[in-house]
Amino acid sequence: DSGVTQTPKHLITATGQRVTLRCSPRSGDLSVYWYQQSLDQGLQFLIQYYNGEERAKGNILERFSAQQFPDLHSELNLSSLELGDSALYFCASSVSLVSSYEQYFGPGTRLTVT
Amino acid sequence: AQTVTQSQPEMSVQEAETVTLSCTYDTSESDYYLFWYKQPPSRQMILVIRQEAYKQQNATENRFSVNFQKAAKSFSLKISDSQLGDAAMYFCAYRSEEVYTGANSKLTFGKGITLSVRP
């Protein structure tokens, strides 16, 4: 158990809908990363937050957005869902921005868009 | 931009034998970190081993060791005395060293390799 929690574990929804994925980082971790794992794209970085502020963006679609709240949990919002958005979404947390600190991964949320 | 390449999609090893998983990467940076992650059927991402680029000594964690060749940009994982529980997908990953800014502290992953262990 990494100490990072993600809810829900599974999500099935229809095209065009909007969903919210939630991540609670390890106690004391200020940095949160979101990654998407799909068959087509593999594992890719979406976005990073540090202490409530967006710090880095990767291959995140405009239909997707995220935020980190004062209690440091983070939410990834996916809207106007398409079949291709079906993937495993991971959240990872780290104590700091500094690269020498480990990123600890949550168990992931499996999103299925039908 | 950095890229990570794992050219072997699948490998198989006999239980108790040794197997080496290959990874190459491309970067213009001199300081960085390299990782191997294991993803079993549960889909949890588990850190296996990490290597700091500034360290000449290859990292070792119990049955897992790496062969880090900085000039060749090669980072292979050796699993000794393979066990059935080692069966999983293995990802090689790269992370820049960006002290304090953290702007590039994301992980860049290879496509992964599926390792099966034969009893």
Short mmCIF file of C-alpha atoms in Angstrom, two decimals:
data_model
loop_
_atom_site.label_atom_id
_atom_site.label_comp_id
_atom_site.label_asym_id
_atom_site.label_seq_id
_atom_site.Cartn_x
_atom_site.Cartn_y
_atom_site.Cartn_z
CA ASP A 1 0.00 0.00 0.00
CA SER A 2 1.61 3.24 -1.20
CA GLY A 3 -0.53 5.50 0.98
CA VAL A 4 -2.05 7.20 -2.08
CA THR A 5 -5.78 6.62 -2.46
CA GLN A 6 -7.90 7.01 -5.56
CA THR A 7 -11.64 6.85 -5.93
CA PRO A 8 -13.54 5.35 -7.53
CA LYS A 9 -11.68 2.18 -8.52
CA HIS A 10 -13.88 1.63 -11.53
CA LEU A 11 -16.09 3.98 -13.49
CA ILE A 12 -18.32 3.13 -16.42
CA THR A 13 -19.99 5.96 -18.25
CA ALA A 14 -21.34 6.92 -21.64
CA THR A 15 -19.88 9.09 -24.35
CA GLY A 16 -20.48 12.78 -23.87
CA GLN A 17 -20.65 12.53 -20.10
CA ARG A 18 -18.45 14.16 -17.46
CA VAL A 19 -16.67 12.39 -14.61
CA THR A 20 -14.47 13.37 -11.69
CA LEU A 21 -11.60 11.24 -10.43
CA ARG A 22 -10.33 11.86 -6.94
CA CYS A 23 -6.86 11.41 -5.46
CA SER A 24 -5.65 11.75 -1.89
CA PRO A 25 -1.86 11.94 -1.65
CA ARG A 26 0.27 10.40 1.05
CA SER A 27 0.27 12.29 4.28
CA GLY A 28 2.75 15.15 3.99
CA ASP A 29 3.10 15.00 0.21
CA LEU A 30 2.54 18.34 -1.48
CA SER A 31 2.97 17.35 -5.11
CA VAL A 32 0.41 15.40 -7.13
CA TYR A 33 0.87 13.99 -10.62
CA TRP A 34 -1.78 12.53 -12.92
CA TYR A 35 -0.91 9.89 -15.51
CA GLN A 36 -3.03 8.10 -18.11
CA GLN A 37 -2.38 4.52 -19.17
CA SER A 38 -4.08 3.44 -22.38
CA LEU A 39 -3.43 0.74 -24.94
CA ASP A 40 -2.77 3.31 -27.65
CA GLN A 41 -0.63 5.84 -25.81
CA GLY A 42 0.95 3.77 -23.07
CA LEU A 43 1.67 5.58 -19.81
CA GLN A 44 1.79 9.32 -20.21
CA PHE A 45 1.97 12.30 -17.92
CA LEU A 46 -1.05 14.57 -17.84
CA ILE A 47 -0.54 17.29 -15.25
CA GLN A 48 1.21 18.14 -11.99
CA TYR A 49 0.14 20.22 -9.02
CA TYR A 50 2.20 21.42 -6.12
CA ASN A 51 0.62 22.84 -2.98
CA GLY A 52 -2.46 23.93 -4.88
CA GLU A 53 -0.77 25.36 -7.94
CA GLU A 54 -0.41 23.88 -11.39
CA ARG A 55 3.28 23.27 -12.08
CA ALA A 56 3.54 21.28 -15.29
CA LYS A 57 1.33 20.10 -18.10
CA GLY A 58 1.81 17.16 -20.37
CA ASN A 59 -0.42 15.64 -23.00
CA ILE A 60 -3.63 16.69 -21.36
CA LEU A 61 -6.64 17.34 -23.57
CA GLU A 62 -8.54 20.60 -23.30
CA ARG A 63 -11.59 18.57 -22.26
CA PHE A 64 -9.67 17.53 -19.17
CA SER A 65 -8.93 19.72 -16.20
CA ALA A 66 -7.58 19.23 -12.71
CA GLN A 67 -7.16 21.04 -9.46
CA GLN A 68 -5.59 20.57 -6.07
CA PHE A 69 -7.50 21.69 -3.02
CA PRO A 70 -6.25 23.27 0.23
CA ASP A 71 -6.34 19.86 1.94
CA LEU A 72 -4.03 18.71 -0.90
CA HIS A 73 -6.37 16.20 -2.45
CA SER A 74 -6.69 16.49 -6.19
CA GLU A 75 -9.44 15.94 -8.71
CA LEU A 76 -9.19 15.21 -12.41
CA ASN A 77 -12.26 16.24 -14.38
CA LEU A 78 -12.92 14.62 -17.73
CA SER A 79 -15.72 16.04 -19.86
CA SER A 80 -17.36 15.33 -23.23
CA LEU A 81 -16.03 11.82 -22.89
CA GLU A 82 -15.08 9.84 -25.95
CA LEU A 83 -14.47 6.12 -26.39
CA GLY A 84 -10.75 6.84 -26.63
CA ASP A 85 -10.71 8.24 -23.12
CA SER A 86 -11.15 4.74 -21.74
CA ALA A 87 -7.97 4.15 -19.75
CA LEU A 88 -6.44 3.61 -16.36
CA TYR A 89 -5.80 6.93 -14.64
CA PHE A 90 -3.10 7.03 -12.00
CA CYS A 91 -2.38 9.62 -9.41
CA ALA A 92 1.07 9.79 -7.86
CA SER A 93 2.32 11.94 -5.02
CA SER A 94 5.66 13.20 -3.87
CA VAL A 95 6.77 15.17 -0.87
CA SER A 96 8.47 17.83 -2.95
CA LEU A 97 9.02 19.26 -6.39
CA VAL A 98 12.60 18.09 -6.31
CA SER A 99 13.18 15.18 -8.65
CA SER A 100 15.20 13.18 -6.15
CA TYR A 101 12.07 12.40 -4.18
CA GLU A 102 10.08 9.34 -5.12
CA GLN A 103 6.67 9.41 -6.71
CA TYR A 104 4.27 6.99 -5.05
CA PHE A 105 1.44 5.71 -7.21
CA GLY A 106 -2.13 5.12 -6.22
CA PRO A 107 -4.04 2.01 -7.34
CA GLY A 108 -5.60 3.85 -10.29
CA THR A 109 -9.12 4.48 -11.52
CA ARG A 110 -10.22 2.41 -14.47
CA LEU A 111 -12.50 4.45 -16.71
CA THR A 112 -14.62 2.73 -19.32
CA VAL A 113 -16.52 4.91 -21.78
CA THR A 114 -19.27 3.08 -23.67
CA ALA B 1 12.24 16.03 -25.22
CA GLN B 2 13.32 12.83 -23.60
CA THR B 3 12.26 9.47 -24.97
CA VAL B 4 12.41 5.99 -23.51
CA THR B 5 12.46 2.91 -25.71
CA GLN B 6 11.73 -0.65 -24.73
CA SER B 7 12.02 -2.61 -27.92
CA GLN B 8 11.11 -6.06 -26.59
CA PRO B 9 7.34 -6.31 -26.02
CA GLU B 10 7.51 -9.71 -24.36
CA MET B 11 10.02 -11.96 -22.66
CA SER B 12 9.88 -15.29 -20.92
CA VAL B 13 12.13 -16.84 -18.30
CA GLN B 14 12.29 -20.15 -16.52
CA GLU B 15 11.74 -20.04 -12.78
CA ALA B 16 15.07 -19.67 -10.89
CA GLU B 17 16.85 -18.44 -14.02
CA THR B 18 18.13 -14.96 -14.80
CA VAL B 19 16.57 -12.56 -17.28
CA THR B 20 17.61 -9.14 -18.55
CA LEU B 21 15.14 -6.51 -19.72
CA SER B 22 16.48 -3.82 -22.04
CA CYS B 23 15.82 -0.11 -22.12
CA THR B 24 17.39 2.77 -24.01
CA TYR B 25 16.69 6.44 -23.65
CA ASP B 26 17.48 9.67 -25.38
CA THR B 27 18.29 12.90 -23.60
CA SER B 28 20.56 15.90 -23.84
CA GLU B 29 20.62 16.31 -20.08
CA SER B 30 23.54 15.25 -17.93
CA ASP B 31 21.69 14.84 -14.65
CA TYR B 32 18.62 12.64 -14.40
CA TYR B 33 17.10 9.60 -12.77
CA LEU B 34 16.14 6.27 -14.26
CA PHE B 35 13.64 3.83 -12.84
CA TRP B 36 12.18 0.42 -13.38
CA TYR B 37 8.57 -0.02 -12.35
CA LYS B 38 6.69 -3.29 -12.09
CA GLN B 39 2.99 -3.52 -12.89
CA PRO B 40 1.48 -6.88 -11.88
CA PRO B 41 -2.02 -7.95 -12.93
CA SER B 42 -3.41 -5.86 -10.06
CA ARG B 43 -2.26 -2.82 -12.13
CA GLN B 44 -0.53 -1.23 -9.15
CA MET B 45 2.69 0.57 -10.15
CA ILE B 46 5.52 -0.65 -7.95
CA LEU B 47 8.96 0.91 -7.93
CA VAL B 48 11.58 -1.80 -8.41
CA ILE B 49 14.82 0.12 -8.58
CA ARG B 50 16.21 3.56 -9.34
CA GLN B 51 19.51 4.88 -10.63
CA GLU B 52 20.94 8.35 -10.34
CA ALA B 53 22.83 9.33 -13.47
CA TYR B 54 25.67 10.90 -11.52
CA LYS B 55 26.41 7.61 -9.78
CA GLN B 56 28.79 5.29 -11.58
CA GLN B 57 27.87 2.34 -9.41
CA ASN B 58 24.97 0.26 -10.66
CA ALA B 59 21.99 0.08 -8.32
CA THR B 60 21.04 -3.22 -6.70
CA GLU B 61 17.95 -4.23 -4.76
CA ASN B 62 18.04 -7.85 -3.65
CA ARG B 63 17.49 -9.97 -6.80
CA PHE B 64 17.19 -6.89 -9.02
CA SER B 65 20.15 -5.04 -10.44
CA VAL B 66 20.73 -2.65 -13.30
CA ASN B 67 23.40 -2.19 -15.92
CA PHE B 68 23.60 1.54 -16.45
CA GLN B 69 25.68 2.65 -19.43
CA LYS B 70 25.45 6.43 -19.50
CA ALA B 71 27.42 6.99 -22.68
CA ALA B 72 25.35 4.41 -24.53
CA LYS B 73 22.13 5.68 -22.89
CA SER B 74 21.26 2.17 -21.91
CA PHE B 75 19.58 1.01 -18.70
CA SER B 76 18.84 -2.70 -18.43
CA LEU B 77 17.27 -4.58 -15.55
CA LYS B 78 18.56 -7.97 -14.48
CA ILE B 79 16.33 -10.23 -12.44
CA SER B 80 18.16 -13.09 -10.79
CA ASP B 81 16.59 -16.28 -9.44
CA SER B 82 13.31 -15.44 -11.16
CA GLN B 83 10.16 -16.22 -9.21
CA LEU B 84 6.58 -16.74 -10.31
CA GLY B 85 5.68 -13.47 -8.59
CA ASP B 86 8.01 -11.60 -10.92
CA ALA B 87 5.57 -12.12 -13.78
CA ALA B 88 4.33 -8.64 -14.66
CA MET B 89 4.73 -5.76 -17.04
CA TYR B 90 7.93 -3.80 -16.47
CA PHE B 91 8.32 -0.17 -17.38
CA CYS B 92 11.50 1.78 -17.75
CA ALA B 93 11.12 5.46 -16.84
CA TYR B 94 13.14 8.67 -17.00
CA ARG B 95 12.96 11.76 -14.86
CA SER B 96 14.92 14.97 -15.27
CA GLU B 97 16.87 16.49 -12.45
CA GLU B 98 15.29 19.87 -11.97
CA VAL B 99 16.29 20.99 -8.56
CA TYR B 100 13.79 23.22 -6.83
CA THR B 101 11.70 24.14 -9.89
CA GLY B 102 10.24 20.71 -10.37
CA ALA B 103 8.88 21.75 -13.74
CA ASN B 104 10.26 18.63 -15.35
CA SER B 105 9.91 16.17 -12.53
CA LYS B 106 7.37 14.12 -14.43
CA LEU B 107 8.13 10.53 -15.34
CA THR B 108 8.52 9.57 -18.99
CA PHE B 109 7.78 5.90 -19.53
CA GLY B 110 8.68 3.35 -22.15
CA LYS B 111 5.99 1.14 -23.69
CA GLY B 112 6.70 -1.65 -21.24
CA ILE B 113 7.65 -5.29 -21.53
CA THR B 114 5.54 -8.22 -20.42
CA LEU B 115 7.57 -10.78 -18.51
CA SER B 116 6.24 -14.27 -18.06
CA VAL B 117 7.85 -16.81 -15.72
CA ARG B 118 7.61 -20.51 -16.59
CA PRO B 119 7.37 -22.93 -13.64
#
